[in-house]
């Protein structure tokens, strides 16, 4: 039997000989492959160990396999596992840790430089990008202590802080099946960049991970390689991001809580600006500038220090990014002038939610999180609205910068494949958005009267207790630039062609850049978010995030290009309904037309002809 007692002496001797041979080959092969350029990496010296959970084996078997790998000095051939009795306890984990450290190339990716894999390593990395949305193969070759670039504003570099007067910090990091090397790089980055006098503890909360690497080996590494201020808190089962964060916050002892995702790298002096601002304003919730670390090559991208974005939201309940508004830049200038500062906090209507700092007492006083929210999603907008409506502020601190790996998709599913984001969002909207909740239902009719909504009475009581303002106040004072598709408009809803059952549609195109206005079969009876358009009082044709423009002379026929827009005042293109139900572009004199859809499902503008049905349009609500 595999890995059981009672092996014969002959079998034991045979096993030991094989182990020594494998170990010798490993050492020879490893030292033979140490050479390479600093930011390119060819085929690894040995096939990298994949997360053992991918083998489809139970946890006990996985622990034995991990032990066998350590005893053999490297990964085992999956088709021919050696029947060895491996070392146990600390000796086992020490070998695993040393094997991990041996894979790392000193200096690789320093200063946030991207690294390109070649050969077999490249193929492995590409497969991982397709399955877990991250190049774990490359991550395992980067040092846990790699240095990020310093992209801070010059005023930030000149700033000096009175460390003795700043509050202490608990950093809370939630992880679920996070790649082992990525998690440890996050921890090391915090330790390397946060002054030890300010950092009281790092609390790693394991939300029921099944990856064997994140069990005993992680505990051993934390115990033997990291200071005692790093702690691991394990949930007995997966409870979701929100409840895992609450568990970490209950354990935290410092004055300030800093929540970080498990795939971050911190820029130098990121912590001091956050703590200084919280000391000045304990009811301010703060976010750093969040830089992008590419999941493919781990390139740390630093935009110009004046070119960062703040948070917004969409009426279907999602967070989105947008540029700092003119109104906010003017407010900043006034504040900086009054305080004689070079750089000031930037107000943000919402936050992404993965990285933020908050005074511990204020976190609990203002209601922490809605503990009945499951999984992930919605909690960031809920806290954003609650902070603003209940007397606090949400601010981006430009002198604090942290890199974050943005993945193209979630590499894991949520319990029972529930739409936790949607359910959590409607819980939030019912409590905090007042009658604006109807705009959520307009975009997500499936969420109205959702059977899994649960009871929100305790959150409504919290709102009354805190004497919070209305959502209308929030829209007028915090986010007046936000477009409301049903207010201050001439018409809204589906915009249908009279020629056939076709409506204007986004065709799910990326709204962060220009796109051609599409057309598709009308969704009925409920309007789809992709077909929700408005004609504003200023005669701008738009949806929530984009405005319709025409780059054409009067004699041309061209597609209608939708460009990102926040405020109608920034858009010159206007449209008007004629007496023949045509939608005429005022600047070009051309009319919106749905003809000639044989090759592309895009509408265009053409010379106006009153009798053509493809130029006749009707809004759902006028």
Coordinates of C-alpha atoms in Angstrom, one line a residue:
X1 CA 0.0 0.0 0.0
X2 CA 1.2 3.5 -0.8
X3 CA 2.5 5.5 2.2
X4 CA 1.6 2.9 4.8
X5 CA 3.7 1.2 7.6
X6 CA 5.1 -2.3 7.5
X7 CA 7.3 -1.8 4.5
X8 CA 10.1 -4.3 4.2
X9 CA 13.8 -3.4 4.8
X10 CA 14.5 -4.2 1.2
X11 CA 11.7 -1.9 0.0
X12 CA 12.9 0.9 2.3
X13 CA 16.5 0.6 1.0
X14 CA 15.3 0.7 -2.6
X15 CA 13.3 3.8 -1.9
X16 CA 16.2 5.6 -0.2
X17 CA 18.5 4.9 -3.1
X18 CA 15.9 6.2 -5.6
X19 CA 15.4 9.3 -3.5
X20 CA 19.2 10.0 -3.4
X21 CA 19.4 9.6 -7.2
X22 CA 16.5 12.0 -7.8
X23 CA 17.9 14.5 -5.4
X24 CA 21.3 14.4 -7.1
X25 CA 19.8 14.9 -10.5
X26 CA 17.8 17.8 -9.2
X27 CA 20.8 19.6 -7.8
X28 CA 22.8 19.0 -11.0
X29 CA 20.0 20.2 -13.2
X30 CA 19.3 23.2 -11.0
X31 CA 22.8 24.6 -11.0
X32 CA 23.1 24.0 -14.7
X33 CA 20.2 26.3 -15.4
X34 CA 21.0 29.3 -13.2
X35 CA 22.2 31.5 -16.0
X36 CA 19.8 33.9 -17.9
X37 CA 19.2 37.6 -18.6
X38 CA 17.6 39.6 -15.7
X39 CA 14.2 40.2 -17.4
X40 CA 13.7 37.1 -19.6
X41 CA 13.2 33.6 -18.4
X42 CA 13.4 30.4 -20.5
X43 CA 12.3 26.9 -19.7
X44 CA 12.6 26.3 -15.9
X45 CA 15.3 24.0 -14.5
X46 CA 12.6 21.6 -13.6
X47 CA 8.9 21.4 -14.2
X48 CA 7.3 23.7 -11.7
X49 CA 5.0 22.1 -9.1
X50 CA 1.4 22.9 -10.0
X51 CA -1.2 23.5 -7.2
X52 CA -1.7 19.9 -6.0
X53 CA -5.4 20.4 -5.8
X54 CA -5.4 20.3 -9.6
X55 CA -4.6 16.6 -9.4
X56 CA -8.1 16.0 -8.1
X57 CA -6.9 14.3 -4.9
X58 CA -8.3 14.7 -1.4
X59 CA -6.5 16.9 1.1
X60 CA -4.8 14.1 3.1
X61 CA -3.4 12.6 -0.1
X62 CA -2.3 16.0 -1.2
X63 CA -0.3 16.5 2.1
X64 CA 1.4 13.2 1.4
X65 CA 2.2 14.1 -2.2
X66 CA 3.7 17.4 -1.0
X67 CA 5.8 15.6 1.5
X68 CA 6.9 13.1 -1.1
X69 CA 7.9 16.0 -3.4
X70 CA 10.0 17.5 -0.6
X71 CA 11.7 14.2 0.1
X72 CA 12.6 13.8 -3.6
X73 CA 14.1 17.2 -3.8
X74 CA 11.6 18.3 -6.5
X75 CA 8.4 17.5 -8.2
X76 CA 7.5 13.9 -8.7
X77 CA 6.6 12.3 -12.0
X78 CA 2.8 12.2 -11.7
X79 CA 2.7 9.0 -13.6
X80 CA 5.3 7.2 -11.5
X81 CA 5.1 8.3 -7.8
X82 CA 7.9 7.0 -5.7
X83 CA 6.6 5.0 -2.7
X84 CA 8.7 6.9 -0.2
X85 CA 8.2 7.8 3.5
X86 CA 9.0 11.5 3.5
X87 CA 10.3 13.6 6.4
X88 CA 7.5 15.1 8.5
X89 CA 6.8 18.3 10.4
X90 CA 9.3 21.2 10.2
X91 CA 11.8 19.2 8.2
X92 CA 9.3 18.6 5.5
X93 CA 8.2 22.2 5.2
X94 CA 11.8 23.5 5.4
X95 CA 12.6 21.5 2.3
X96 CA 9.5 22.9 0.5
X97 CA 10.3 26.5 1.4
X98 CA 13.9 26.1 0.3
X99 CA 12.8 24.6 -3.0
X100 CA 10.5 27.7 -3.5
X101 CA 13.3 30.1 -2.7
X102 CA 15.7 28.2 -5.1
X103 CA 13.3 29.0 -8.0
X104 CA 13.6 32.7 -7.5
X105 CA 16.0 34.8 -9.7
X106 CA 17.5 37.7 -7.7
X107 CA 16.8 41.1 -9.4
X108 CA 14.3 39.7 -11.8
X109 CA 11.4 42.2 -12.3
X110 CA 13.0 44.8 -10.0
X111 CA 11.7 48.3 -10.3
X112 CA 8.4 46.8 -11.5
X113 CA 9.8 45.7 -14.8
X114 CA 7.9 43.2 -16.8
X115 CA 9.3 39.8 -17.5
X116 CA 8.7 37.7 -20.6
X117 CA 8.8 33.9 -20.4
X118 CA 10.1 31.7 -23.2
X119 CA 9.9 28.1 -24.2
X120 CA 8.0 25.7 -22.0
X121 CA 7.7 28.3 -19.2
X122 CA 5.9 30.6 -21.6
X123 CA 3.4 27.9 -22.5
X124 CA 2.8 27.0 -18.8
X125 CA 2.2 30.7 -18.0
X126 CA -0.2 31.2 -20.9
X127 CA -2.3 28.2 -19.7
X128 CA -2.4 29.7 -16.2
X129 CA -3.6 33.0 -17.6
X130 CA -6.4 31.1 -19.3
X131 CA -7.4 29.2 -16.1
X132 CA -6.5 31.4 -13.1
X133 CA -6.1 34.8 -14.9
X134 CA -2.5 35.2 -13.6
X135 CA 0.9 34.0 -14.6
X136 CA 1.8 32.0 -11.5
X137 CA 4.7 30.4 -13.4
X138 CA 6.4 33.7 -13.6
X139 CA 5.5 34.8 -10.1
X140 CA 7.4 31.8 -8.7
X141 CA 10.6 33.1 -10.2
X142 CA 10.2 36.6 -8.9
X143 CA 11.6 37.5 -5.5
X144 CA 9.2 38.0 -2.7
X145 CA 11.1 41.2 -2.1
X146 CA 11.2 42.6 -5.6
X147 CA 11.2 46.4 -5.6
X148 CA 8.4 48.4 -7.2
X149 CA 9.0 51.7 -9.0
X150 CA 8.6 55.1 -7.3
X151 CA 6.0 57.0 -9.3
X152 CA 5.0 59.5 -6.6
X153 CA 4.4 63.2 -7.0
X154 CA 7.6 65.2 -6.3
X155 CA 5.8 66.9 -3.4
X156 CA 5.2 63.5 -1.9
X157 CA 8.9 62.7 -2.0
X158 CA 9.7 65.9 -0.2
X159 CA 7.2 65.3 2.6
X160 CA 8.4 64.4 6.1
X161 CA 6.2 62.7 8.7
X162 CA 6.2 62.8 12.5
X163 CA 6.1 59.0 13.0
X164 CA 5.8 59.3 16.7
X165 CA 2.5 61.2 16.3
X166 CA 0.9 58.8 13.8
X167 CA -1.6 56.1 14.8
X168 CA -0.7 52.3 14.6
X169 CA -1.9 50.1 11.9
X170 CA -3.4 46.6 11.4
X171 CA -3.2 45.4 7.8
X172 CA -5.8 42.8 7.0
X173 CA -5.4 40.6 3.9
X174 CA -8.1 38.1 2.9
X175 CA -7.1 35.2 0.6
X176 CA -8.9 32.3 -1.0
X177 CA -6.7 29.9 -3.0
X178 CA -4.4 32.8 -3.9
X179 CA -1.2 31.7 -5.6
X180 CA 1.3 31.1 -2.8
X181 CA 4.1 33.2 -4.2
X182 CA 1.7 36.2 -5.0
X183 CA 0.4 36.2 -1.4
X184 CA 3.9 36.1 0.1
X185 CA 5.0 38.9 -2.2
X186 CA 2.1 41.0 -0.9
X187 CA 3.1 40.3 2.7
X188 CA 6.8 41.1 2.1
X189 CA 5.9 44.2 0.3
X190 CA 3.9 45.5 3.3
X191 CA 6.8 44.6 5.6
X192 CA 9.4 46.2 3.4
X193 CA 7.6 49.5 2.9
X194 CA 5.7 50.1 6.1
X195 CA 7.7 51.6 9.0
X196 CA 7.9 49.0 11.8
X197 CA 6.9 51.6 14.4
X198 CA 3.6 52.2 12.6
X199 CA 2.8 48.6 11.6
X200 CA 1.5 46.7 14.6
X201 CA 0.3 43.5 12.8
X202 CA -0.5 41.9 9.5
X203 CA -3.5 39.6 9.7
X204 CA -3.8 37.0 7.0
X205 CA -7.4 35.6 6.9
X206 CA -7.8 32.3 5.0
X207 CA -11.3 32.1 3.7
X208 CA -11.4 28.3 3.5
X209 CA -8.7 27.8 0.9
X210 CA -8.4 24.3 -0.5
X211 CA -4.9 24.8 -2.0
X212 CA -2.5 22.6 0.0
X213 CA 0.3 25.2 -0.3
X214 CA -1.7 27.6 1.8
X215 CA -2.0 25.2 4.7
X216 CA 1.0 23.9 6.7
X217 CA 3.7 25.3 4.4
X218 CA 2.3 28.8 4.7
X219 CA 2.1 28.5 8.5
X220 CA 5.7 27.3 8.6
X221 CA 6.9 30.1 6.4
X222 CA 5.1 32.7 8.5
X223 CA 6.5 31.2 11.7
X224 CA 10.1 30.8 10.6
X225 CA 10.7 33.6 8.0
X226 CA 8.4 36.5 9.1
X227 CA 8.2 38.6 12.2
X228 CA 5.7 37.7 14.9
X229 CA 3.5 40.5 13.9
X230 CA 2.3 38.5 10.9
X231 CA -0.6 36.2 11.9
X232 CA -2.7 33.7 10.1
X233 CA -6.4 33.4 10.9
X234 CA -8.2 30.5 9.3
X235 CA -12.0 30.2 8.7
X236 CA -13.4 26.7 9.2
X237 CA -15.2 27.0 5.9
X238 CA -15.6 29.6 3.2
X239 CA -17.6 32.5 4.5
X240 CA -17.0 35.1 1.7
X241 CA -14.9 38.3 1.6
X242 CA -17.2 40.4 3.8
X243 CA -17.4 38.0 6.7
X244 CA -13.7 37.1 6.4
X245 CA -12.9 40.8 6.7
X246 CA -15.1 41.2 9.7
X247 CA -13.3 38.3 11.3
X248 CA -9.9 40.0 10.7
X249 CA -11.2 43.3 11.9
X250 CA -12.4 41.7 15.2
X251 CA -8.9 40.4 15.8
X252 CA -7.2 43.6 15.0
X253 CA -5.8 45.7 17.8
X254 CA -4.3 48.8 16.1
X255 CA -5.8 52.3 15.7
X256 CA -6.3 52.1 12.0
X257 CA -7.4 49.2 9.8
X258 CA -5.9 48.8 6.3
X259 CA -7.6 46.3 4.1
X260 CA -5.6 45.0 1.1
X261 CA -6.2 42.4 -1.5
X262 CA -3.8 39.4 -1.6
X263 CA -2.2 40.4 -4.9
X264 CA -0.6 43.8 -4.2
X265 CA 2.8 45.5 -4.1
X266 CA 3.3 48.7 -2.1
X267 CA 5.2 51.7 -3.2
X268 CA 7.6 53.3 -0.8
X269 CA 6.0 55.4 2.0
X270 CA 2.5 54.4 1.1
X271 CA 1.3 54.1 4.7
X272 CA 2.3 57.4 6.3
X273 CA 0.0 59.6 4.1
X274 CA -3.0 57.5 5.0
X275 CA -2.3 57.6 8.7
X276 CA -1.6 61.4 8.7
X277 CA -4.9 62.1 7.1
X278 CA -6.8 59.8 9.4
X279 CA -5.2 61.6 12.4
X280 CA -6.4 64.9 10.9
X281 CA -9.9 63.5 9.9
X282 CA -10.9 60.3 11.8
X283 CA -14.2 60.1 9.8
X284 CA -12.4 60.0 6.4
X285 CA -12.1 56.6 4.6
X286 CA -9.0 56.6 2.4
X287 CA -7.9 54.8 -0.7
X288 CA -4.4 55.0 -2.3
X289 CA -3.8 55.6 -6.0
X290 CA -4.2 52.0 -7.3
X291 CA -1.6 51.2 -9.9
X292 CA -1.9 48.3 -12.4
X293 CA 0.3 45.2 -12.2
X294 CA -0.1 43.2 -15.4
X295 CA -1.2 39.7 -14.7
X296 CA 0.7 38.4 -17.8
X297 CA 4.2 39.8 -17.1
X298 CA 4.0 41.5 -13.7
X299 CA 4.8 44.9 -15.2
X300 CA 4.1 47.6 -12.6
X301 CA 2.5 50.4 -14.6
X302 CA 2.8 53.9 -13.1
X303 CA 0.7 56.6 -14.7
X304 CA 1.6 60.2 -14.4
X305 CA 1.0 61.3 -10.8
X306 CA -1.5 63.8 -11.9
X307 CA -3.4 61.3 -14.1
X308 CA -5.3 59.1 -11.7
X309 CA -9.0 58.2 -11.6
X310 CA -11.6 58.1 -8.9
X311 CA -14.6 55.9 -8.2
X312 CA -18.1 56.0 -9.6
X313 CA -20.9 53.6 -10.1
X314 CA -23.3 52.4 -12.8
X315 CA -27.0 52.1 -12.4
X316 CA -26.9 48.3 -12.7
X317 CA -24.9 48.3 -9.4
X318 CA -21.3 48.1 -10.5
X319 CA -18.3 50.2 -9.5
X320 CA -16.5 52.0 -12.3
X321 CA -13.6 54.4 -12.7
X322 CA -13.7 57.9 -14.1
X323 CA -11.5 60.9 -14.3
X324 CA -11.4 63.5 -11.6
X325 CA -14.1 66.1 -12.4
X326 CA -13.5 69.8 -13.0
X327 CA -15.6 70.6 -10.0
X328 CA -13.4 68.4 -7.7
X329 CA -10.1 69.8 -9.2
X330 CA -11.4 73.3 -8.3
X331 CA -12.3 72.2 -4.8
X332 CA -8.8 70.7 -4.4
X333 CA -7.1 73.9 -5.5
X334 CA -9.1 75.9 -2.9
X335 CA -8.2 73.5 -0.1
X336 CA -4.5 73.4 -1.0
X337 CA -4.5 77.2 -1.1
X338 CA -6.2 77.5 2.2
X339 CA -3.8 75.1 3.9
X340 CA -0.7 76.1 1.9
X341 CA -0.2 72.6 0.6
X342 CA 1.2 71.4 -2.7
X343 CA -1.1 68.4 -2.9
X344 CA -4.4 67.6 -1.2
X345 CA -6.8 64.6 -0.8
X346 CA -9.2 64.0 -3.7
X347 CA -12.9 63.3 -2.9
X348 CA -14.1 60.2 -4.6
X349 CA -17.9 59.3 -4.8
X350 CA -17.1 55.6 -4.4
X351 CA -14.3 53.2 -3.9
X352 CA -13.3 49.9 -5.5
X353 CA -13.2 48.3 -2.0
X354 CA -10.2 46.1 -2.2
X355 CA -7.7 48.6 -0.8
X356 CA -8.6 51.2 1.9
X357 CA -7.8 52.5 5.3
X358 CA -10.3 53.5 8.1
X359 CA -10.0 54.3 11.7
X360 CA -10.8 51.1 13.7
X361 CA -13.3 52.9 16.0
X362 CA -15.0 54.6 13.1
X363 CA -15.3 51.3 11.2
X364 CA -17.4 49.8 14.0
X365 CA -19.2 53.0 14.8
X366 CA -20.5 53.5 11.3
X367 CA -21.7 50.0 10.9
X368 CA -18.7 48.0 9.6
X369 CA -20.2 45.7 6.9
X370 CA -23.7 44.2 6.4
X371 CA -22.9 40.8 7.7
X372 CA -25.8 39.2 5.9
X373 CA -24.1 39.9 2.6
X374 CA -22.8 36.7 1.1
X375 CA -19.7 36.0 -0.9
X376 CA -18.4 39.1 -2.7
X377 CA -19.8 42.3 -4.3
X378 CA -21.9 45.3 -3.4
X379 CA -20.1 45.9 -0.1
X380 CA -17.9 48.6 -1.6
X381 CA -20.8 50.7 -2.9
X382 CA -22.7 50.1 0.4
X383 CA -19.8 51.5 2.4
X384 CA -19.2 54.3 0.0
X385 CA -22.8 55.6 0.2
X386 CA -23.0 55.0 3.9
X387 CA -19.8 57.0 4.6
X388 CA -20.9 60.0 2.6
X389 CA -24.5 60.0 3.7
X390 CA -23.7 59.6 7.3
X391 CA -21.2 62.4 7.7
X392 CA -17.9 61.0 6.6
X393 CA -15.8 61.5 3.5
X394 CA -14.2 59.1 1.0
X395 CA -10.9 60.3 -0.3
X396 CA -8.1 59.3 -2.6
X397 CA -4.7 60.1 -1.1
X398 CA -2.3 60.9 -4.0
X399 CA 0.9 60.4 -2.0
X400 CA -0.1 56.8 -1.2
X401 CA 0.3 54.3 -4.1
X402 CA -0.1 50.6 -4.2
X403 CA 0.1 48.2 -7.2
X404 CA -2.7 45.7 -7.7
X405 CA -2.9 42.7 -10.1
X406 CA -6.1 43.2 -12.1
X407 CA -7.3 39.9 -13.5
X408 CA -9.5 39.5 -16.6
X409 CA -11.9 37.3 -14.7
X410 CA -12.5 35.7 -11.3
X411 CA -10.5 32.5 -11.1
X412 CA -13.0 30.9 -8.7
X413 CA -16.7 30.5 -8.4
X414 CA -19.0 31.5 -5.5
X415 CA -20.9 29.1 -3.4
X416 CA -23.7 27.4 -5.3
X417 CA -23.0 29.8 -8.2
X418 CA -25.2 32.4 -6.6
X419 CA -25.3 35.9 -7.9
X420 CA -24.0 37.3 -4.6
X421 CA -23.0 40.6 -6.3
X422 CA -26.6 41.2 -7.5
X423 CA -28.2 40.1 -4.2
X424 CA -25.8 42.2 -2.1
X425 CA -26.3 45.2 -4.4
X426 CA -30.1 45.1 -4.0
X427 CA -29.7 44.9 -0.2
X428 CA -27.6 48.0 -0.4
X429 CA -29.9 49.8 -2.7
X430 CA -33.0 49.2 -0.6
X431 CA -31.3 50.7 2.5
X432 CA -29.4 53.6 1.0
X433 CA -30.7 54.7 -2.4
X434 CA -34.3 55.6 -1.5
X435 CA -36.4 56.1 -4.7
X436 CA -33.3 55.9 -6.9
X437 CA -33.5 52.1 -6.4
X438 CA -35.9 52.2 -9.3
X439 CA -33.0 52.9 -11.6
X440 CA -31.3 49.7 -10.4
X441 CA -34.5 47.8 -11.2
X442 CA -34.7 49.5 -14.6
X443 CA -31.3 48.1 -15.4
X444 CA -31.6 44.8 -13.4
X445 CA -35.3 43.9 -13.4
X446 CA -34.4 40.4 -12.2
X447 CA -33.3 41.9 -8.8
X448 CA -36.7 43.3 -7.9
X449 CA -38.4 41.3 -5.2
X450 CA -35.5 38.8 -5.2
X451 CA -36.4 35.8 -3.1
X452 CA -32.9 35.7 -1.5
X453 CA -32.9 39.3 -0.5
X454 CA -33.2 38.6 3.3
X455 CA -34.1 41.0 6.0
X456 CA -32.5 44.5 5.9
X457 CA -34.3 45.9 8.9
X458 CA -31.2 46.2 11.1
X459 CA -29.4 48.2 8.4
X460 CA -32.4 50.6 8.1
X461 CA -32.3 51.0 11.9
X462 CA -28.5 51.8 11.6
X463 CA -29.3 54.5 9.1
X464 CA -31.8 56.1 11.4
X465 CA -29.5 55.9 14.4
X466 CA -26.6 57.6 12.5
X467 CA -29.0 60.4 11.2
X468 CA -27.9 59.8 7.6
X469 CA -28.8 62.1 4.7
X470 CA -30.8 61.0 1.7
X471 CA -29.5 59.6 -1.5
X472 CA -30.8 62.6 -3.3
X473 CA -28.4 64.7 -1.1
X474 CA -25.6 62.4 -2.2
X475 CA -26.4 62.8 -5.9
X476 CA -26.6 66.6 -5.6
X477 CA -23.6 67.2 -3.4
X478 CA -21.2 64.3 -3.8
X479 CA -21.8 63.2 -7.4
X480 CA -23.8 65.8 -9.3
X481 CA -22.0 64.8 -12.5
X482 CA -23.6 61.4 -12.5
X483 CA -26.1 61.1 -15.3
X484 CA -29.6 60.1 -14.3
X485 CA -31.3 58.5 -17.4
X486 CA -34.8 59.3 -16.4
X487 CA -34.5 62.9 -15.1
X488 CA -33.9 66.1 -16.9
X489 CA -34.4 64.3 -20.2
X490 CA -36.8 64.7 -23.1
X491 CA -37.2 61.0 -23.6
X492 CA -35.7 57.7 -22.4
X493 CA -35.9 53.9 -22.7
X494 CA -35.8 51.8 -25.8
X495 CA -35.2 53.7 -29.0
X496 CA -36.9 51.6 -31.7
X497 CA -36.8 51.8 -35.5
X498 CA -40.3 51.8 -37.0
X499 CA -39.0 49.7 -39.9
X500 CA -38.7 46.5 -37.9
X501 CA -38.3 45.2 -34.3
X502 CA -34.9 46.6 -33.8
X503 CA -33.6 48.9 -31.0
X504 CA -30.4 50.8 -30.4
X505 CA -28.0 48.6 -28.5
X506 CA -24.5 48.8 -27.0
X507 CA -23.8 45.2 -28.3
X508 CA -21.8 44.8 -25.0
X509 CA -19.0 47.0 -26.3
X510 CA -16.3 48.4 -24.1
X511 CA -17.6 51.8 -22.9
X512 CA -14.1 52.9 -21.8
X513 CA -13.2 53.8 -25.4
X514 CA -15.1 55.0 -28.5
X515 CA -17.5 52.4 -30.0
X516 CA -20.0 52.2 -32.9
X517 CA -23.6 52.6 -31.9
X518 CA -25.3 49.2 -32.6
X519 CA -28.8 47.9 -33.2
X520 CA -30.4 44.6 -32.1
X521 CA -33.7 42.9 -31.6
X522 CA -35.8 44.8 -29.0
X523 CA -36.0 43.2 -25.6
X524 CA -39.5 43.2 -24.2
X525 CA -41.4 43.7 -22.0
X526 CA -38.6 44.8 -19.7
X527 CA -35.9 47.1 -21.2
X528 CA -32.4 45.7 -21.2
X529 CA -29.6 47.9 -19.8
X530 CA -27.9 47.6 -23.2
X531 CA -30.9 49.3 -24.8
X532 CA -31.5 52.1 -22.4
X533 CA -30.9 55.4 -24.0
X534 CA -31.9 59.0 -23.3
X535 CA -32.3 62.3 -25.2
X536 CA -31.3 65.0 -22.7
X537 CA -32.7 68.5 -22.2
X538 CA -29.6 69.7 -24.1
X539 CA -30.5 67.3 -27.0
X540 CA -27.6 65.0 -26.3
X541 CA -28.3 61.4 -27.3
X542 CA -26.6 59.1 -24.8
X543 CA -26.7 56.2 -22.5
X544 CA -25.3 56.1 -19.0
X545 CA -21.6 56.3 -19.9
X546 CA -21.4 57.3 -23.5
X547 CA -22.6 60.1 -25.8
X548 CA -23.5 59.9 -29.6
X549 CA -21.2 61.8 -32.0
X550 CA -20.8 62.0 -35.7
X551 CA -17.5 62.6 -37.5
X552 CA -18.9 63.2 -41.0
X553 CA -19.5 65.9 -43.5
X554 CA -23.0 66.6 -44.7
X555 CA -22.6 64.4 -47.8
X556 CA -21.2 61.4 -46.1
X557 CA -22.8 58.3 -44.5
X558 CA -21.0 57.1 -41.4
X559 CA -21.4 55.2 -38.2
X560 CA -22.5 56.9 -35.1
X561 CA -19.6 56.9 -32.6
X562 CA -20.3 56.7 -28.9
X563 CA -17.6 58.4 -26.8
X564 CA -17.1 58.3 -23.0
X565 CA -18.8 61.2 -21.3
X566 CA -19.8 62.3 -17.8
X567 CA -21.2 65.8 -18.2
X568 CA -23.4 66.8 -21.2
X569 CA -21.6 70.2 -21.2
X570 CA -18.5 68.5 -22.7
X571 CA -20.4 67.3 -25.8
X572 CA -21.0 69.5 -28.8
X573 CA -23.1 67.0 -30.8
X574 CA -26.8 67.4 -30.5
X575 CA -29.9 65.7 -32.0
X576 CA -33.5 66.7 -32.5
X577 CA -36.7 64.9 -33.5
X578 CA -38.2 66.2 -36.7
X579 CA -41.9 66.3 -37.5
X580 CA -41.4 63.1 -39.4
X581 CA -40.0 61.2 -36.4
X582 CA -36.5 61.4 -37.7
X583 CA -33.6 61.9 -35.3
X584 CA -31.5 64.5 -37.0
X585 CA -27.9 65.3 -36.1
X586 CA -27.9 69.1 -35.9
X587 CA -24.2 69.7 -36.7
X588 CA -24.1 67.6 -39.9
X589 CA -27.8 67.7 -40.9
X590 CA -27.8 63.9 -41.3
X591 CA -30.4 61.5 -39.9
X592 CA -30.1 58.3 -37.9
X593 CA -30.7 55.4 -40.2
X594 CA -31.0 51.6 -39.6
X595 CA -30.8 50.4 -43.2
X596 CA -28.0 48.3 -44.7
X597 CA -27.4 46.0 -41.8
X598 CA -26.1 43.1 -43.9
X599 CA -22.5 43.2 -42.8
X600 CA -22.5 45.2 -39.5
X601 CA -25.2 45.6 -36.8
X602 CA -24.4 49.3 -36.6
X603 CA -26.6 52.3 -37.3
X604 CA -25.3 55.2 -39.3
X605 CA -26.3 58.7 -40.4
X606 CA -27.4 59.4 -43.9
X607 CA -29.1 62.1 -45.9
X608 CA -32.6 62.7 -44.5
X609 CA -35.6 61.4 -46.4
X610 CA -39.0 61.8 -44.7
X611 CA -40.6 58.8 -46.3
X612 CA -38.0 56.2 -45.3
X613 CA -39.0 54.0 -42.4
X614 CA -35.5 53.1 -41.4
X615 CA -35.1 56.8 -40.4
X616 CA -38.2 56.9 -38.2
X617 CA -37.6 56.3 -34.5
X618 CA -39.7 56.0 -31.3
X619 CA -38.6 56.3 -27.7
X620 CA -40.2 54.0 -25.1
X621 CA -41.0 57.0 -22.8
X622 CA -41.4 60.5 -24.3

